[in-house]
XYZ file of C-alpha atoms in Angstrom:
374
model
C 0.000 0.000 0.000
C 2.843 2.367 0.336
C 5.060 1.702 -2.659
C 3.565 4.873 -4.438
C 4.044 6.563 -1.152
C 7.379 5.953 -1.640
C 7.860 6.755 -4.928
C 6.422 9.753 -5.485
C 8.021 11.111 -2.391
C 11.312 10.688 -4.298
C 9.702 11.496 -8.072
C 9.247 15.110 -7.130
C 12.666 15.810 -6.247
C 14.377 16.690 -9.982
C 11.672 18.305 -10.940
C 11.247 20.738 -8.114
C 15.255 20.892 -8.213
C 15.093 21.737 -11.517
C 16.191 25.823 -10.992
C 18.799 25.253 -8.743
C 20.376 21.909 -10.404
C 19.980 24.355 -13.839
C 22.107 27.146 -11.744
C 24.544 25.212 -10.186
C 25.663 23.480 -13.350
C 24.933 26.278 -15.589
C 22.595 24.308 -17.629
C 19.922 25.257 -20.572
C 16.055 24.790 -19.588
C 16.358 22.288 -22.601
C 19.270 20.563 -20.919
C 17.549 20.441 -17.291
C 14.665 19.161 -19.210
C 17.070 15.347 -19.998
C 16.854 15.026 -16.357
C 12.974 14.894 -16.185
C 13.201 12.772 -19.779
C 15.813 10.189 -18.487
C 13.938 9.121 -14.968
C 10.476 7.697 -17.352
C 13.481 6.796 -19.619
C 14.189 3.971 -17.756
C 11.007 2.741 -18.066
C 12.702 1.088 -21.627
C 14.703 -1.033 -19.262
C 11.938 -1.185 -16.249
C 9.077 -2.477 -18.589
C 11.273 -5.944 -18.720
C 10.608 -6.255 -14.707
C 7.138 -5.005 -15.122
C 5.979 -8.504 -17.358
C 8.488 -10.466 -14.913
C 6.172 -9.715 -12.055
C 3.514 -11.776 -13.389
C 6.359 -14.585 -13.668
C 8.927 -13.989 -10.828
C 9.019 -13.478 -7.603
C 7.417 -10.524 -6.640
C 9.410 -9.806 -2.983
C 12.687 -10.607 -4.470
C 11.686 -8.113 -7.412
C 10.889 -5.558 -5.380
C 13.275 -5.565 -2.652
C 15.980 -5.638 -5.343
C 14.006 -3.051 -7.464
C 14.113 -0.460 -4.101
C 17.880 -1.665 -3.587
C 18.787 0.024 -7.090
C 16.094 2.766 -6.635
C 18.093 4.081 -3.672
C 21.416 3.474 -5.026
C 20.857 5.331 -7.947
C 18.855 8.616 -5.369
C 22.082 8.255 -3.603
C 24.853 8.481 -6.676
C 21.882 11.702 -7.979
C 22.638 13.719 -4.625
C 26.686 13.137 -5.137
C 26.535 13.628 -8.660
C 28.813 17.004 -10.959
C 28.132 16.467 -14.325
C 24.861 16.294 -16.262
C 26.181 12.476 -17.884
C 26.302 11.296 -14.481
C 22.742 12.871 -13.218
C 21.256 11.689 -16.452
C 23.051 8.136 -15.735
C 21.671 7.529 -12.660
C 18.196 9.358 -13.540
C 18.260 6.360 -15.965
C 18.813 3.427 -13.604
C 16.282 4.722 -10.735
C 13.395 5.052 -13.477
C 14.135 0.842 -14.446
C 14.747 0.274 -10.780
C 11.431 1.898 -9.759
C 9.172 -0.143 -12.139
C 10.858 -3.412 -10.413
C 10.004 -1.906 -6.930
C 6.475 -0.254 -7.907
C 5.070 -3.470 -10.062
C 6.549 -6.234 -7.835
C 4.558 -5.119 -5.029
C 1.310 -3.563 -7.303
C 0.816 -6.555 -9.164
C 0.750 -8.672 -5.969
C -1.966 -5.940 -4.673
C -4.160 -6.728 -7.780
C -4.041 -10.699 -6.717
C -5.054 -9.830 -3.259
C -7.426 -7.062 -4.094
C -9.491 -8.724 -6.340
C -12.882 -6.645 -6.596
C -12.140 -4.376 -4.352
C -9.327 -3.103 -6.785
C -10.987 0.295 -7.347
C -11.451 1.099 -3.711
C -7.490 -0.334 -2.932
C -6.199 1.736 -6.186
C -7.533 5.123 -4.404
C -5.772 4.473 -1.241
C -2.408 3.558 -2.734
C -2.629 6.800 -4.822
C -3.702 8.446 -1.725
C -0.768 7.602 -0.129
C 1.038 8.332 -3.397
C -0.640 12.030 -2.962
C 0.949 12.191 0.504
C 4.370 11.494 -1.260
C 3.811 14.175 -3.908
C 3.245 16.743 -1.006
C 6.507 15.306 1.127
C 8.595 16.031 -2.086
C 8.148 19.783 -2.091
C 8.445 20.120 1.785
C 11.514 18.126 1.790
C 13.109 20.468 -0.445
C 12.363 23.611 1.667
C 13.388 21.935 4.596
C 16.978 20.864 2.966
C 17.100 24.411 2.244
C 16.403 25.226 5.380
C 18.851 23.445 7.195
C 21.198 24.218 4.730
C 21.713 20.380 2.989
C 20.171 21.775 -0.466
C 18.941 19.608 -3.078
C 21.739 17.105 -2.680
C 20.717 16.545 0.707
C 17.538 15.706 0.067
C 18.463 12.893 -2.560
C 20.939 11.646 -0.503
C 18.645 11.122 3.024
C 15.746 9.610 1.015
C 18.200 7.124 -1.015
C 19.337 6.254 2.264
C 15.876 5.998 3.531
C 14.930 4.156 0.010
C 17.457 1.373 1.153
C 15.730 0.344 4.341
C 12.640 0.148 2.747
C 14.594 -2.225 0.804
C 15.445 -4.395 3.304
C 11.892 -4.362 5.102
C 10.305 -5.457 1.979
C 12.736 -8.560 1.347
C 11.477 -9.434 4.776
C 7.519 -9.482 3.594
C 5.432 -12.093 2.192
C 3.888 -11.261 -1.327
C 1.505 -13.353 -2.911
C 3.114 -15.492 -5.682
C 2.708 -15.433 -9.505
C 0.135 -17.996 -10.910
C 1.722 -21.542 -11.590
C 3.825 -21.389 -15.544
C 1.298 -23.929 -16.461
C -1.697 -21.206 -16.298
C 0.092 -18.248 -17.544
C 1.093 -17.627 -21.142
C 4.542 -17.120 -22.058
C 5.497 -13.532 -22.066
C 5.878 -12.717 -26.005
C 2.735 -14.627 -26.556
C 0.451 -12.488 -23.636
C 2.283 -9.231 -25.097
C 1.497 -9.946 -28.234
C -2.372 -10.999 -27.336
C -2.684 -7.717 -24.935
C -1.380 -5.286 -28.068
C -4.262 -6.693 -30.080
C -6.356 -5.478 -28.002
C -8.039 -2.222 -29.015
C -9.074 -1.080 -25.309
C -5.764 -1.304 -23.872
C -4.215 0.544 -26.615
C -7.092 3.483 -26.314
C -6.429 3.340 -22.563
C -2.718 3.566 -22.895
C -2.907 6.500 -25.146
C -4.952 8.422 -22.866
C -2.645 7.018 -19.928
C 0.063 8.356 -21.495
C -0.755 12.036 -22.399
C -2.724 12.211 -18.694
C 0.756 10.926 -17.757
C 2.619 14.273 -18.716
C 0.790 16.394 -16.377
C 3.513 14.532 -13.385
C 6.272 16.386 -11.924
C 7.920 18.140 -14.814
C 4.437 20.165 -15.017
C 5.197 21.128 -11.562
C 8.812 21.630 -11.990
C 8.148 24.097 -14.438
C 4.967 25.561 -12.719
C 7.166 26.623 -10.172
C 9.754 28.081 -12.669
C 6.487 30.083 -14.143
C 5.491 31.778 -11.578
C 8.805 32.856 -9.760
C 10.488 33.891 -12.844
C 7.342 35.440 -15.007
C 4.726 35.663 -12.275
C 7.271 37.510 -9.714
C 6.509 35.323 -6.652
C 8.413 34.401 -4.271
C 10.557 30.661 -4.286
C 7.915 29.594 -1.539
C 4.595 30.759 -2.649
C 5.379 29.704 -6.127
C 5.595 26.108 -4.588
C 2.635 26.472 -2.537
C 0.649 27.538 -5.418
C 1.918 24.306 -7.097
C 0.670 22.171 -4.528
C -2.822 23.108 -4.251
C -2.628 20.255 -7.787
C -1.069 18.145 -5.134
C -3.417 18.863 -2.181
C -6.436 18.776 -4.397
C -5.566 15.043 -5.575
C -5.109 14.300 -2.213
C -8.604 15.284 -1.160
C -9.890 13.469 -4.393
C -8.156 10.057 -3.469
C -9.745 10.228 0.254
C -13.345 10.609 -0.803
C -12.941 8.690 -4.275
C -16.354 6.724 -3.619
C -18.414 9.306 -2.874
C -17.095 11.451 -5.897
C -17.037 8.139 -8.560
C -19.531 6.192 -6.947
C -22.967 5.046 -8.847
C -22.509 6.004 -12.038
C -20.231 4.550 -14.990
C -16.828 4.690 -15.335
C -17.268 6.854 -18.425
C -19.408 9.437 -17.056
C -16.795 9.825 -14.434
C -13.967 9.707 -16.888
C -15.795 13.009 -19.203
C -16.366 14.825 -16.471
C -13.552 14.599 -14.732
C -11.676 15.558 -18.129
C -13.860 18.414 -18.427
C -13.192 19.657 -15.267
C -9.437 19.681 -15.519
C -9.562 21.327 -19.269
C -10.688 24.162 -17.467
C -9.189 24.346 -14.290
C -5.448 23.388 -15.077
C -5.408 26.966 -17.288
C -7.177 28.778 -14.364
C -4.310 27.311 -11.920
C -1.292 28.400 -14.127
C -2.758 32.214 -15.258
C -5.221 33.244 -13.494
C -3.971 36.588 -11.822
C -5.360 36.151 -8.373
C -3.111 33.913 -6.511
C -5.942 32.438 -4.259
C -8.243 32.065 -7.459
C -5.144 30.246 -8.668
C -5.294 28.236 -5.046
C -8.863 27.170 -5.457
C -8.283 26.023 -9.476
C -5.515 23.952 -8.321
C -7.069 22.309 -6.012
C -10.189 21.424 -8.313
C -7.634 20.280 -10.777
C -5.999 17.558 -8.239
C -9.351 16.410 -7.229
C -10.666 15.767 -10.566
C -7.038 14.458 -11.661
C -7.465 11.889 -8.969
C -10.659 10.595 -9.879
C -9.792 9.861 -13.599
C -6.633 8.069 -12.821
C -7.643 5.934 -10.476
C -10.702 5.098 -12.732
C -8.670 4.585 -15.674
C -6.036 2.887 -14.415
C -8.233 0.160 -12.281
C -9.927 -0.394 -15.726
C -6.881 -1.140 -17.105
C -4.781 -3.459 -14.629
C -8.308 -5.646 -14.468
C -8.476 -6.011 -18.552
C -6.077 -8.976 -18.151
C -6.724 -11.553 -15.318
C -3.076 -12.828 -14.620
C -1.267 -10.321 -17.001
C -2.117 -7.168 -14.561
C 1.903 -6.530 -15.235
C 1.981 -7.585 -18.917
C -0.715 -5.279 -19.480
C 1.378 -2.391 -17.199
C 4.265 -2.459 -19.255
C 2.281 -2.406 -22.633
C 0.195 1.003 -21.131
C 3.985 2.380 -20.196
C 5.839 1.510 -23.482
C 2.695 3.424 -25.318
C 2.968 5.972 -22.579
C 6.446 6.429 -23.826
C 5.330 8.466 -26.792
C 5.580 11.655 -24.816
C 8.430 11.127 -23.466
C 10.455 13.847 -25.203
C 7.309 16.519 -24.300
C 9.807 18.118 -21.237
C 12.603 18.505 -23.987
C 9.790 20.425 -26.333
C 9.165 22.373 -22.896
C 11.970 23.285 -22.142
C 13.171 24.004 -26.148
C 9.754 26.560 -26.125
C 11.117 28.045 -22.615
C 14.582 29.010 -24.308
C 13.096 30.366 -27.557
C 9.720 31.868 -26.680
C 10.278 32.303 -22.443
C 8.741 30.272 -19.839
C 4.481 31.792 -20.374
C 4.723 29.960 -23.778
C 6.296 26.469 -22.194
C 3.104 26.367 -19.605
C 0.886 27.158 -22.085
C 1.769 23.819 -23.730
C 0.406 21.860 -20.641
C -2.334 23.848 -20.487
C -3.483 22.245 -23.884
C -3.233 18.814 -22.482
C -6.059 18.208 -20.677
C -8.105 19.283 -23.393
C -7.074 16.593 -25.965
C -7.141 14.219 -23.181
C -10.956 15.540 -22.918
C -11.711 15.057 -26.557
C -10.075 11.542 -26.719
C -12.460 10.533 -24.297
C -15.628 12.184 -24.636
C -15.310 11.031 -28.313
C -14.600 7.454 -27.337
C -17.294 4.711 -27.473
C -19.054 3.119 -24.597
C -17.583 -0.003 -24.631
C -13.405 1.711 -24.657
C -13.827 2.746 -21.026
C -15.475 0.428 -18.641
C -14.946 -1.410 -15.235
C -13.825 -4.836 -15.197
């Protein structure tokens, strides 16, 4: 239940280090920008540990998976060059899929149809970790450890959560002889129309993650004028909002169908993502951020427990298809940060601003049957 906790705790860190990393080493937006590309990088690498968990032993997966994750936090925070943050950006984005989907997968054996209700609490907890980032930050600056500081005391923190995990119990993969071999269920799952409509949308809802805050923040201290700490605030109202969502998911997604709950929510974010980033009232901004985590929440967690319950068995199979597809926007930071460079940092924004609204059309022009439960 507290992998994503985890996770995300750590996630946020290059992206709200992205200003001072970019000053101490004198970098480009466009080359602070790799950093955010090379962590879902190693999700290249990571997807082959994502269709092991459905083979493999899921505590020695991810035990070993949060071994490398906090290794590679830990080489980050000592790190001089941009090759070597980019290096081990690479190996904690593989090493994170090993120590997310070895203990998710396990979740969806043991969760069975309460997977919707389970899949809001572990990105509750995941919302938790996505506030912890930002306040462990400011309180490495405050102490005076910096951003290095804070990579290096979660990496070491990463590495006993390693070890606790290797002394756990996970439920096991199903026997070989009632599982497919892994080419043939890949190849079965990318025929399948659903998961690739659900990926795609996945996958462009997936860019509105850290480097959208990371260069939120940038926004509105450079443009907007505000100060280091109320520019992070601001940003995570998204965060708090999401939060809020996750904690009364059933109330807000409850009764009707998935898709209703999908089109609204999309609707709602179209509108109040742009409101968060330019609205010129900074509590305005407040309240739009917070109505864009909620709503954020809600379509996740109902997208993504349609998804992992497509494929009975191949809940990490199916994972790793949704994240190669995902992949697709994986250079979207770079075009950021290129935009940022050329046409200054209102212009960059304005390019996540447009997501939610094609996310909005995908889905609102999608057919009953692409988006349901089960």
């Amino acid at each position: 239940m507290l992998v994503r906790f985890a996770d995300e705790w750590a996630a946020f860190l290059p992206a709200g280090s992205l200003e001072p990393i970019r000053g101490e080493l004198g970098l480009t937006y466009a080359q602070a920008a790799g950093l955010l590309i090379a962590l879902p990088a190693g999700g290249l690498l990571g997807n082959v540990f994502v269709v092991a968990a459905d083979y493999v032993s899921r505590r020695m997966l991810a035990s070993l998976g949060a071994l490398a994750y906090g290794l590679a936090l830990i080489a980050f925070g000592l790190a001089h060059s941009l090759p070597m943050l980019l290096a081990a950006a690479f190996i904690w984005g593989a090493a994170s899929d090993a120590f997310i989907h070895g203990c998710e997968v396990a979740l969806v054996d043991l969760a069975e149809e309460q997977l919707p209700l389970v899949m809001a609490r572990i990105n509750g907890w995941a919302a938790v970790g996505d506030l912890l980032g930002p306040l462990t930050l400011a309180g490495g600056a405050a102490i005076g450890f910096g951003w290095r500081g804070a990579f290096l005391g979660l990496g070491v923190l990463m590495l006993g959560y390693a070890a606790w995990l290797g002394s756990q119990r996970l439920p096991p993969p199903r026997p070989r002889e009632h599982a497919p071999h892994p080419l043939v269920g890949l190849l079965t799952i990318l025929k399948n129309r659903r998961v690739l409509f659900l990926a795609l949308v996945l996958g462009l809802f997936g860019l509105l993650d850290e480097p959208l805050a990371g260069f939120m923040i940038a926004y509105l201290e450079r443009v907007r004028g505000l100060r280091a700490d109320i520019a992070t605030l601001v940003t995570m109202t998204l965060l708090v909002g999401g939060m809020a969502g996750y904690a009364v998911f059933e109330r807000l997604a409850g009764g009707r169908s998935p898709r209703h709950d999908v089109v609204a929510c999309a609707a709602i974010m179209a509108c109040a993502l742009p409101a968060a980033l330019f609205l010129p009232v900074i509590p305005l901004q407040a309240v739009a951020g917070l109505v864009f985590g909620a709503a954020a929440s809600v379509f996740y967690t109902t997208l993504g427990t349609a998804t992992l319950a497509l494929r009975p068995g191949q809940a990490g199979a199916t994972s790793a298809v949704v994240s190669s597809i995902g992949m697709l926007g994986i250079g979207f930071p770079a075009l950021v940060g290129l935009v940022a460079d050329a046409h200054g940092l209102t212009a960059a924004v304005g390019l996540y601003a447009v997501l939610p609204l094609i996310v909005l059309l995908m889905v609102a022009l999608a057919g009953r049957g692409a988006i349901a439960s089960g």
